[in-house]
Coordinates of C-alpha atoms in Angstrom, one line a residue:
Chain R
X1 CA 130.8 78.5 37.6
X2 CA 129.5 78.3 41.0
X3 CA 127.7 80.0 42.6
X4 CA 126.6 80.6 46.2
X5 CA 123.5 82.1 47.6
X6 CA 121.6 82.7 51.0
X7 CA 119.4 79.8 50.9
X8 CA 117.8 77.8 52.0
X9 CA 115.9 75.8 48.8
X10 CA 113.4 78.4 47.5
X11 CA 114.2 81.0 49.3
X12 CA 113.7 84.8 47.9
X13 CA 117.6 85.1 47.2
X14 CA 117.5 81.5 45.1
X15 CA 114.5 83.1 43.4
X16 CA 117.2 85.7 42.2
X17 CA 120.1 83.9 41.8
X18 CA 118.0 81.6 39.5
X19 CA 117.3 84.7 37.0
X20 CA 121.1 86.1 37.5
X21 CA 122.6 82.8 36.9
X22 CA 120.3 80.5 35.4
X23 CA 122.8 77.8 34.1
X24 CA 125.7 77.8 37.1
X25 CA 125.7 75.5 39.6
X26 CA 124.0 77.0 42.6
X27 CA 124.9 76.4 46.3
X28 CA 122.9 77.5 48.9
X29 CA 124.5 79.0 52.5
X30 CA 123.2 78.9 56.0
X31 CA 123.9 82.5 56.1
X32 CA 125.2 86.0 54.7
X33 CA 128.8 85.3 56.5
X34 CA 129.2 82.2 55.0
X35 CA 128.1 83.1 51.1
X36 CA 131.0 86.0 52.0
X37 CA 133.5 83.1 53.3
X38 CA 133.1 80.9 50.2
X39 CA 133.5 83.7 48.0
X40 CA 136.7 84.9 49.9
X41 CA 138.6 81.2 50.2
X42 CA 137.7 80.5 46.1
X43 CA 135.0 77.9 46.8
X44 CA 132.5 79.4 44.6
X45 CA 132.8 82.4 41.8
X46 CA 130.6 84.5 42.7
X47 CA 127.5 84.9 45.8
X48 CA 124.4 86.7 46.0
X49 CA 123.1 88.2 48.6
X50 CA 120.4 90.3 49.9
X51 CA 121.2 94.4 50.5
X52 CA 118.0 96.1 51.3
X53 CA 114.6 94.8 52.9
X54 CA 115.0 91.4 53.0
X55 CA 113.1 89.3 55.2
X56 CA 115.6 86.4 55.2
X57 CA 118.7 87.8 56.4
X58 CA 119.9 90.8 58.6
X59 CA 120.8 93.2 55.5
X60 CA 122.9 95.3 58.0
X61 CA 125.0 91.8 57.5
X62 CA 125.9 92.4 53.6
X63 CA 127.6 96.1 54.5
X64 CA 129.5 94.9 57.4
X65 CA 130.7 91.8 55.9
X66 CA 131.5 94.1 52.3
X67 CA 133.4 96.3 55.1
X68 CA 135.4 93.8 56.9
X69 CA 136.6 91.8 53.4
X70 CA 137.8 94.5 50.7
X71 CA 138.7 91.8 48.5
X72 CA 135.1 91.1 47.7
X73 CA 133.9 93.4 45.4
X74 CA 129.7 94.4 43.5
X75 CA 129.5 93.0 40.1
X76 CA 125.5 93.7 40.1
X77 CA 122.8 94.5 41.6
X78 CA 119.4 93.2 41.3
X79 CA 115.6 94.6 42.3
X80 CA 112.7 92.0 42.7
X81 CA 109.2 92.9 43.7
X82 CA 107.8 91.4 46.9
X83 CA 104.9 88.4 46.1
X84 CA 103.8 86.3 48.7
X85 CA 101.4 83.9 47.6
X86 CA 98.8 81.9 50.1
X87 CA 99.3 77.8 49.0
X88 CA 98.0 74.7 50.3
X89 CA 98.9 71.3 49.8
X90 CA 96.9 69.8 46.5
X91 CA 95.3 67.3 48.6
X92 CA 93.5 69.7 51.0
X93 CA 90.5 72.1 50.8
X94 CA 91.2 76.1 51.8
X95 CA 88.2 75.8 53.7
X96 CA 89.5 73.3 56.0
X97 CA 92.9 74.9 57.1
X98 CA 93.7 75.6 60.3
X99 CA 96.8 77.0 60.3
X100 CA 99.0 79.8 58.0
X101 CA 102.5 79.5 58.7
X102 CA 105.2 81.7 57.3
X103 CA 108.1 83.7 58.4
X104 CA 107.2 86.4 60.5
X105 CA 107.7 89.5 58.2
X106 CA 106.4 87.5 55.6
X107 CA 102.9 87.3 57.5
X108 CA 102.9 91.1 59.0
X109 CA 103.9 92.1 55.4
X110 CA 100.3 90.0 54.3
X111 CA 98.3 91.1 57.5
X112 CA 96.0 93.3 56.0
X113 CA 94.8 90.3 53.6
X114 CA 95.0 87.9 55.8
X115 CA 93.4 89.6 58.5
X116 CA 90.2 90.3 56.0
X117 CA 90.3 86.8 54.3
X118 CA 91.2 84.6 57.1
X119 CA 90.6 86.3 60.2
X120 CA 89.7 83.7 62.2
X121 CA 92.5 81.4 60.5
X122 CA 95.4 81.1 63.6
X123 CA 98.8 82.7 62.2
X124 CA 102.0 80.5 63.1
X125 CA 105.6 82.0 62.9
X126 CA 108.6 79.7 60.9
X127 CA 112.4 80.1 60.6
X128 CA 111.9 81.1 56.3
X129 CA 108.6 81.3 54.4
X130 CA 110.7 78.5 52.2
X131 CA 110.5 76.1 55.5
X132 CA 106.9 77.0 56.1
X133 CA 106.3 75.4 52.2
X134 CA 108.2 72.6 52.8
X135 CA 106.4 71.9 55.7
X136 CA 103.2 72.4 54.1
X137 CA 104.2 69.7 51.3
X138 CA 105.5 67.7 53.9
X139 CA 101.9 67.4 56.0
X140 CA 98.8 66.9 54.5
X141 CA 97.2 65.9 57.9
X142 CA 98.0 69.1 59.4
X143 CA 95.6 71.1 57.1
X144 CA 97.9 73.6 57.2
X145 CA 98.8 76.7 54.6
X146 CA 101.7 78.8 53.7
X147 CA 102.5 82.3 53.0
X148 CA 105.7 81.9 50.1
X149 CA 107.1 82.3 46.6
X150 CA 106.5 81.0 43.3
X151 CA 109.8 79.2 43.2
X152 CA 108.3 77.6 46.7
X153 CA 105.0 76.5 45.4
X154 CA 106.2 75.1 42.1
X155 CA 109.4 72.9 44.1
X156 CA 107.3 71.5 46.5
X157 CA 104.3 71.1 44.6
X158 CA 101.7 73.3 46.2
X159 CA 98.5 74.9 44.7
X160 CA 98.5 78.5 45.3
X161 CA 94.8 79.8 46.5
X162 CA 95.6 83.6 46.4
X163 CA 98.3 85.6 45.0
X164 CA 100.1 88.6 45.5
X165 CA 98.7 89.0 49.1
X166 CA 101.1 91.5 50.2
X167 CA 99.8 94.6 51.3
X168 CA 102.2 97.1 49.2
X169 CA 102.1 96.7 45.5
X170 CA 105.5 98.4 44.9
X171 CA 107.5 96.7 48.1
X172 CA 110.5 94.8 46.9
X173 CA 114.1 93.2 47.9
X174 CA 117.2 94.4 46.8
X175 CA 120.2 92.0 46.0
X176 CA 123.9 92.5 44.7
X177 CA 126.3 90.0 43.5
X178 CA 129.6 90.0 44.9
X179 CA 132.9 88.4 43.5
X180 CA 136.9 89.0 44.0
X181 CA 137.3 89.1 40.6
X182 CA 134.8 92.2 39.8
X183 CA 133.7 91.0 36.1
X184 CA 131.5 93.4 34.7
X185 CA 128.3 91.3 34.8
X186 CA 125.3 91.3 32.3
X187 CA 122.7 89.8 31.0
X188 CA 120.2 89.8 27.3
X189 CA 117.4 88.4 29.3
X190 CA 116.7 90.9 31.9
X191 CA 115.6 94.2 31.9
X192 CA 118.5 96.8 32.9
X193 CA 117.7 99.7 35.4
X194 CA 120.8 102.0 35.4
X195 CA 124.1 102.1 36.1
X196 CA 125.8 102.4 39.6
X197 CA 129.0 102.8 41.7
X198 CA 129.4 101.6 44.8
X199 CA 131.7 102.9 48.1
X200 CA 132.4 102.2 51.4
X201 CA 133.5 105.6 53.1
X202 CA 135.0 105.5 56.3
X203 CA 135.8 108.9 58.5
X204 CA 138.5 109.5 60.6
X205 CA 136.5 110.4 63.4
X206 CA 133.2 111.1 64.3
X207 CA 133.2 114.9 63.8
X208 CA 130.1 117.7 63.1
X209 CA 129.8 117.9 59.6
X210 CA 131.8 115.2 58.4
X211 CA 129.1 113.3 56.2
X212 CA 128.1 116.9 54.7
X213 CA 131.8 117.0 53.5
X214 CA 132.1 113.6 51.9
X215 CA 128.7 114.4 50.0
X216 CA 129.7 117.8 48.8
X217 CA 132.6 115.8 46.8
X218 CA 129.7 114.3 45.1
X219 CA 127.3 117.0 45.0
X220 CA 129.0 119.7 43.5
X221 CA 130.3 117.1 40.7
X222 CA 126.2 116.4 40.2
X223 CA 126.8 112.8 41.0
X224 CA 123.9 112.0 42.9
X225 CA 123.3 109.8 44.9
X226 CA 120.4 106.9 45.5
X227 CA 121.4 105.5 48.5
X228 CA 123.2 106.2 52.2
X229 CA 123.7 104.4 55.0
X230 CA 125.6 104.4 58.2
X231 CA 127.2 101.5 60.1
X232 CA 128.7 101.7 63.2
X233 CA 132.2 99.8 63.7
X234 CA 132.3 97.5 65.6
X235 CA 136.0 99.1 67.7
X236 CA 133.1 101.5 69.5
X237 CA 129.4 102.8 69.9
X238 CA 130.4 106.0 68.0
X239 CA 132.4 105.3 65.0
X240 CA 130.9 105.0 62.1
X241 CA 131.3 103.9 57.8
X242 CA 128.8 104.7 55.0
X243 CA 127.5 102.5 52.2
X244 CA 126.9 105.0 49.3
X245 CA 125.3 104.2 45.6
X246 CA 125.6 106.5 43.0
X247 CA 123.5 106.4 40.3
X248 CA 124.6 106.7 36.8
X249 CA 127.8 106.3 34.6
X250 CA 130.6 109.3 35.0
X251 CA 134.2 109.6 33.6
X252 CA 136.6 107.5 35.3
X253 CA 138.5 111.1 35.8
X254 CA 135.5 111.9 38.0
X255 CA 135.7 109.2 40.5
X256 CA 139.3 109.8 40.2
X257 CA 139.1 113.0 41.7
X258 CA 136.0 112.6 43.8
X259 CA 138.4 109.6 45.7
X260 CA 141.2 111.8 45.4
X261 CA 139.5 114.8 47.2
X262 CA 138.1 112.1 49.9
X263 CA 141.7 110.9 50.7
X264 CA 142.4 114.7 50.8
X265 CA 140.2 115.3 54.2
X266 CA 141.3 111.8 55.6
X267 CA 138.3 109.5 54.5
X268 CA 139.2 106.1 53.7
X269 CA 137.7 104.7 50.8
X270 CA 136.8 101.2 50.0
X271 CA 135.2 101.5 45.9
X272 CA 133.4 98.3 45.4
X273 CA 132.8 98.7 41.5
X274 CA 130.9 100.4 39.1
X275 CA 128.0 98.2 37.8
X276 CA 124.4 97.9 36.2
X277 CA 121.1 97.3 38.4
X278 CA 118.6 94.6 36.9
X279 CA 115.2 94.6 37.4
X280 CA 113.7 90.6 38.4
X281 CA 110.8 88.7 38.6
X282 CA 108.6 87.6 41.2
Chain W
X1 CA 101.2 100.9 81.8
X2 CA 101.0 98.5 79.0
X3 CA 104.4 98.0 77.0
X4 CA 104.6 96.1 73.6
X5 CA 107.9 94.2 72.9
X6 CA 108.8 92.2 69.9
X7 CA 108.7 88.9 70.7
X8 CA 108.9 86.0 71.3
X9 CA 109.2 85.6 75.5
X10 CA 113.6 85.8 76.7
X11 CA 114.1 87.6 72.8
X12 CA 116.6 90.1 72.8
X13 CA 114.2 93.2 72.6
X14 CA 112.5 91.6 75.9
X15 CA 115.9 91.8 77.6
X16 CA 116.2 95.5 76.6
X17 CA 112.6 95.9 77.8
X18 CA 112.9 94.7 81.4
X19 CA 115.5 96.7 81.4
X20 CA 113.8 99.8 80.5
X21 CA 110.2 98.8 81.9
X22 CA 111.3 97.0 85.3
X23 CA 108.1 97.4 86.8
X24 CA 105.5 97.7 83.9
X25 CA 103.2 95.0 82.1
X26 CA 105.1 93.7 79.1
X27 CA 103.4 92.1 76.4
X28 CA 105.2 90.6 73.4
X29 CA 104.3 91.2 70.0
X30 CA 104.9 88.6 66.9
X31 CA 105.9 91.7 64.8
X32 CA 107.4 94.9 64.2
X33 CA 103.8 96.3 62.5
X34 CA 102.3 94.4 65.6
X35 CA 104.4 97.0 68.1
X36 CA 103.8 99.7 65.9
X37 CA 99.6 98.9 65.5
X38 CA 99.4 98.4 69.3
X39 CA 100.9 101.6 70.0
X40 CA 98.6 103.8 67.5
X41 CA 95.3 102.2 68.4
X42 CA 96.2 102.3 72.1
X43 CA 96.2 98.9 73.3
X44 CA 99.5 99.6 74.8
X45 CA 101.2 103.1 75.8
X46 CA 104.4 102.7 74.3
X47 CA 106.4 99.7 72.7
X48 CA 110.0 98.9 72.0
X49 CA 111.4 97.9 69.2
X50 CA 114.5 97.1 67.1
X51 CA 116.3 99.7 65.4
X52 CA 119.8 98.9 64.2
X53 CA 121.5 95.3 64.1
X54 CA 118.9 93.3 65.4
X55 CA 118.5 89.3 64.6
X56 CA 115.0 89.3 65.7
X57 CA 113.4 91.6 62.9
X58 CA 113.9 93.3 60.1
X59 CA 114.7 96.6 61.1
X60 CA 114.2 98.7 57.7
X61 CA 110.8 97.8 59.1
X62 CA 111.2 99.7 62.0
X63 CA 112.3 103.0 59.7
X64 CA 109.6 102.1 57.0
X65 CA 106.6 101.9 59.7
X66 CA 107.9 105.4 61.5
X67 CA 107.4 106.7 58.3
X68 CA 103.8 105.7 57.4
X69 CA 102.4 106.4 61.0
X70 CA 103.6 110.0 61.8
X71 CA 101.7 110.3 64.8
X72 CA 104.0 107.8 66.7
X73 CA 107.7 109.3 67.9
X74 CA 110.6 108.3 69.5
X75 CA 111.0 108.6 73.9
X76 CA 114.2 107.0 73.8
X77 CA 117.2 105.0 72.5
X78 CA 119.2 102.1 74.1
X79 CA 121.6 100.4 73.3
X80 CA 122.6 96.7 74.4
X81 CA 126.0 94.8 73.6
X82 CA 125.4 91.2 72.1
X83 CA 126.5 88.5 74.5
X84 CA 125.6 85.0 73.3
X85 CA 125.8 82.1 75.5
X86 CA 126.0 78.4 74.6
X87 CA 123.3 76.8 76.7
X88 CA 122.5 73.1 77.6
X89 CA 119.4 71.1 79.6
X90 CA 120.7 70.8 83.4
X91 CA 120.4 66.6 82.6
X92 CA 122.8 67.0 80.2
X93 CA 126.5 67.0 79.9
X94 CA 128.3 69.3 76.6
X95 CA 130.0 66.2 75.6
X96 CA 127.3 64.3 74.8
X97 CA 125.4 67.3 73.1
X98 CA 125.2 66.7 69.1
X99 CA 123.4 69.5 67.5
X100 CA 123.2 73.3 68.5
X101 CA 120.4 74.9 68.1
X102 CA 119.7 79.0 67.3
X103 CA 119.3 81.7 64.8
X104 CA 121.0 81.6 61.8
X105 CA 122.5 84.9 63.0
X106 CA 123.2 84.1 66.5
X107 CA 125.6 80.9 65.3
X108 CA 126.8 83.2 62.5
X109 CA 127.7 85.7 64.8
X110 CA 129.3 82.9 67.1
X111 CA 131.3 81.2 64.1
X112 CA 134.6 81.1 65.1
X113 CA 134.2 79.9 68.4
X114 CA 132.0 77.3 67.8
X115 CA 134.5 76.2 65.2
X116 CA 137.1 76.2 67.2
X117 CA 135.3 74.8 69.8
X118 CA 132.3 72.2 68.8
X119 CA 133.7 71.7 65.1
X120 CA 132.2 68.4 64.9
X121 CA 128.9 69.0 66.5
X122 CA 126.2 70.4 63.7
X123 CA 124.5 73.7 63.9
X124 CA 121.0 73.4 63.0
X125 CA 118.7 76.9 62.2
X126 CA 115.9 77.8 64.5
X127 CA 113.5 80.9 63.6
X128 CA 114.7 83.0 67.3
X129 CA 117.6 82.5 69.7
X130 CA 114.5 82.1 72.6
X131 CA 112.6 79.7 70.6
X132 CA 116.3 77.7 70.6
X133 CA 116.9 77.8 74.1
X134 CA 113.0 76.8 74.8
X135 CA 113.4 73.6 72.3
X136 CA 116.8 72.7 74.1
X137 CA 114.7 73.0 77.6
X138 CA 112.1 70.8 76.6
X139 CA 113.6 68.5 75.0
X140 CA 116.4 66.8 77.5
X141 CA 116.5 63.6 75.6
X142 CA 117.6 65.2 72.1
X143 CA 121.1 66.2 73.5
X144 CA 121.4 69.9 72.1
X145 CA 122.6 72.9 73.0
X146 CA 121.2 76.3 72.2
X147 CA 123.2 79.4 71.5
X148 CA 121.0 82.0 73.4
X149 CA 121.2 85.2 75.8
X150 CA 121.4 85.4 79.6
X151 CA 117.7 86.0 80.1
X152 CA 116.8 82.9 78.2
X153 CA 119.3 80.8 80.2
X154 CA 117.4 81.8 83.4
X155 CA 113.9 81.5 81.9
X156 CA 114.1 78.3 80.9
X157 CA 116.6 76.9 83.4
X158 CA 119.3 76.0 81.2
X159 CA 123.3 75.5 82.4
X160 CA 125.2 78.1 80.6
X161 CA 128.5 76.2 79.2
X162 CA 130.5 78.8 77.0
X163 CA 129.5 82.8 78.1
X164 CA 130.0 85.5 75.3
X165 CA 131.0 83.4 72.4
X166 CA 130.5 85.8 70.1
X167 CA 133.1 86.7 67.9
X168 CA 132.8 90.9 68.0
X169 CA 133.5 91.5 71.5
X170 CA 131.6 95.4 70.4
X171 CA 129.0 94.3 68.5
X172 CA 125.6 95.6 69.7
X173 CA 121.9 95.9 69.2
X174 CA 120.1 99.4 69.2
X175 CA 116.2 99.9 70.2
X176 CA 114.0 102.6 70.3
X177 CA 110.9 103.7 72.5
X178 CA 108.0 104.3 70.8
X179 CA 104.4 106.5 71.6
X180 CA 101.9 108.5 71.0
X181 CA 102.2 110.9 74.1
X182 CA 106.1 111.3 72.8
X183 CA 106.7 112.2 77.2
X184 CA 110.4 112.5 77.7
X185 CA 111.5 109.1 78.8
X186 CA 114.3 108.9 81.5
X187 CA 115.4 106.3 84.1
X188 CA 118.0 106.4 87.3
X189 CA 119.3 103.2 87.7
X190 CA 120.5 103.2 83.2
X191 CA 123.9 104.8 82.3
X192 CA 123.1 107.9 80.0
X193 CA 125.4 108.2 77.0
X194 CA 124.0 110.7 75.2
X195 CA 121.2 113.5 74.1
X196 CA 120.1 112.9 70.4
X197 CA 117.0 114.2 67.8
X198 CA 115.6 112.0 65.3
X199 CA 114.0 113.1 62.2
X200 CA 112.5 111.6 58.9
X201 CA 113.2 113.7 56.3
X202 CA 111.4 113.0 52.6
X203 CA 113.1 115.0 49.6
X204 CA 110.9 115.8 46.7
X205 CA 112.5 113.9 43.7
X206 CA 115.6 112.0 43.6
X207 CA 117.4 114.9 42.4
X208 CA 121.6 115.3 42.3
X209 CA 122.5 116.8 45.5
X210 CA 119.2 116.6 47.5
X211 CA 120.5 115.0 50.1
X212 CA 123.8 117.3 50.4
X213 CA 121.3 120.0 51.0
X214 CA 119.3 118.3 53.0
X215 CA 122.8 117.7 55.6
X216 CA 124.1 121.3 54.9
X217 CA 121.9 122.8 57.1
X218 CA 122.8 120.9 60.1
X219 CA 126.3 121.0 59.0
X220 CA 127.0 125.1 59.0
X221 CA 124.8 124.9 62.6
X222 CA 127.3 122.4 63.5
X223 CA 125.3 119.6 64.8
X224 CA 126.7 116.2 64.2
X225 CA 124.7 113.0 62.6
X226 CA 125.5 110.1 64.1
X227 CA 123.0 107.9 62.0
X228 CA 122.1 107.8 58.0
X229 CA 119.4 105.9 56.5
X230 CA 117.8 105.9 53.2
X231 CA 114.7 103.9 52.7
X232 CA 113.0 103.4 49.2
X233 CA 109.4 105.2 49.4
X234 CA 107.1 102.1 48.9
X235 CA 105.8 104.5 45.5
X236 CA 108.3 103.2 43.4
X237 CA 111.8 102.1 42.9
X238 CA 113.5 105.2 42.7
X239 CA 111.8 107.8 45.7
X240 CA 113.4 107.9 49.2
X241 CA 113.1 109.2 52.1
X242 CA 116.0 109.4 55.0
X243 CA 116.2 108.7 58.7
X244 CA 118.8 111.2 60.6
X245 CA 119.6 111.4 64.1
X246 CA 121.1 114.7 65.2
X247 CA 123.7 114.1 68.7
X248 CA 123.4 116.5 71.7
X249 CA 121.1 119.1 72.8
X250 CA 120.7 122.4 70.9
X251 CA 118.4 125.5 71.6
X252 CA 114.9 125.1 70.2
X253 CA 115.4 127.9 67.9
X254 CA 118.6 126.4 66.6
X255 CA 115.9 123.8 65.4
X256 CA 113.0 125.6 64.2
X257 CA 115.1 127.5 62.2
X258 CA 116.7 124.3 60.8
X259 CA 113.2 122.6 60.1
X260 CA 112.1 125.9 58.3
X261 CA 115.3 125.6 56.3
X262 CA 114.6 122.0 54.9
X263 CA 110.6 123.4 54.0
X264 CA 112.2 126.1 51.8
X265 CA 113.7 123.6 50.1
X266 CA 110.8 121.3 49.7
X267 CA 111.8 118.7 52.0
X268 CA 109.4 117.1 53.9
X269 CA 110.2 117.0 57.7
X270 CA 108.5 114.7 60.2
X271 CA 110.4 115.5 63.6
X272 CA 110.4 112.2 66.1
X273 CA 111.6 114.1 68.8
X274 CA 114.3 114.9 71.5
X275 CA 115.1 111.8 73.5
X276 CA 118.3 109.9 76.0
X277 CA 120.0 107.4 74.4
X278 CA 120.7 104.7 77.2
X279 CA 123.3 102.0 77.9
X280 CA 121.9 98.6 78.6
X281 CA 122.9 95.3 80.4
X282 CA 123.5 92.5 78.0

């Protein structure tokens, strides 16, 4: 199978799609629109991208790209802890570097560390904290460092002086793998969190109390829910959709009639699968 | 008075803060947490950042850091449509140009015209849109373009070639004013589109039908939410915690009695405050 993934090399989604799919082929995207567009015109099985906190793509991406293609449809969805590790090329000394360069969020979400341990080190911004590796590996001379992965240290070879620098233990990234063809994925090897349904939930119109009637559907089934979000469309500034998990496994007569009361005050409703939530590796 | 953007110099948020700030002393920030720490220990009196669809920072960020500093609100909200521009060194002619430079977002977000358009010329990632249009401005001899905004274009004294490229004609970027002093922001020369609240809102487990409690009372008081957000509490996988904004103006009693509604059912309420949400100049 293949499968495509916001890269680039070593980046935190390829850190993921590595544990989701460790024996596919794996073919890293320039962005979240084109992991959508080579899942959409058959060029690979399967994508995964990122859906909540990542620093590597606009998230906000993933719903409105799940919105505009209703073909493409959840099959999983994946939680990895944030670890961002300070590394150095093997052939330097920590006490000579000059430089720490990472992507931005990469080095705010380390500031506290950084700003104890290396105060007077000089921060430098880069386009992935995958590039800012690769760069490191790339030049010795530089006595530079880099705020990244694992995956990142062990691909381009660099010797990792501190770990788990980031300032919140429990921060993580949230990923989901989308498909056309909606297989119900699993896997022996990783730990399984629960089980979810996803829908997209458009309203007719922008009108007081509209949300609160959507959710009652849910609520007074006791489906609850573990996440909400609104989008706005992009026809207008005041037209929204809504991105809603709900957490755990119900008779299909349930969403059945949830959907069916939904149609009943007008909502449109996009249901992008019911599937299980994996817990990853850093 | 000292204003914090997030960076770097001709980004996006800069554009929305000249707008805002005409006559004030801007000073740009590497980082979300940078805006938000500049603001609390008083370097700056206020700062603006990204809140919804931004390619410049994550904006969960932006949600997440409201929530951990509750003494910093919310003055005003702007919104700014996305116009990108292809942009190229005054030297240089388009024909000869052989790589175009920007944010992985930006050409994502310009995708079908620059395939229609440039399909033979490569696209090559850059960490910001300004950063692009400053390589592009600095480099003459390298014969690339940079896909940038308007602000950039006159900063750095490029020839705009292709205006508003993007593919959403709507698509837009929201921003927020931040303080301490939480004064009621307002300016003449902005259109006005609207009066809104803003209020985190933390629930005290994850339990079935929290949330639809949480939205009935504003629904049987009739006042509309226009934007839904749940975050993950950094505690553990499974806590959150919601960012609503309430449109129009209501009596203060209408909210006090709302706010003591969500205590009596255990939800914890941190209000951001009453502010203009403004129209900006792309």
């Amino acid at each position: 199978m293949k499968i495509a993934f916001l890269g680039p090399q070593a980046s935190f989604t390829q850190l993921a799609t590595t544990q989701l799919f460790p024996d596919e082929e794996l073919l890293p995207q320039a962005n979240i629109l084109d992991c959508f567009t080579a899942v959409e015109n058959g060029e690979v099985d399967k994508a995964v991208v990122p859906l909540e906190n990542s620093i590597e793509g606009t998230v906000s991406m993933t719903l409105d790209y799940l919105y505009k293609t209703p073909s493409i449809k959840i099959e999983a969805e994946a939680v990895m802890p944030i670890a961002h590790h300070l590394m150095i090329h093997s052939e330097n000394r920590i006490e000579d570097i000059k430089q720490i360069y990472s992507h931005p969020q990469a080095l705010a979400q380390s500031f506290h560390f950084l700003d104890t341990q290396y105060k007077t080190v000089q921060r430098q911004d880069f386009s992935s904290t995958a590039a800012a590796a690769k760069h490191v590996s790339e030049n010795p001379e530089l006595k530079i460092a880099a705020v990244a992965n694992q995956y990142a240290a062990s691909l381009y070879g660099l010797k990792i002086i501190n770990r788990n620098i980031q300032d919140f233990e429990q921060n993580h990234t949230r990923f989901i793998v989308i498909s056309k063809q909606q297989n119900f994925y699993t896997n022996d090897s990783l730990e399984i969190l629960g089980k979810k349904s996803g829908l997209l939930i458009t309203l007719p119109e922008d009108h007081a109390g509209g949300l609160h009637q959507v959710l009652s559907v849910f609520a007074w089934r006791k489906m609850n829910l573990s996440k909400i979000e609104s989008r706005t469309l992009k026809t207008g500034l005041g037209n929204y959709f809504f991105f809603i998990t709900i957490v755990g496994k119900w008779h299909p007569v349930l969403y059945e009639n949830a959907l069916e009361e939904l149609k009943s005050i007008h909502a449109e409703v996009d249901f992008l699968g019911n599937y299980q939530e994996f817990l990853l590796e850093s």
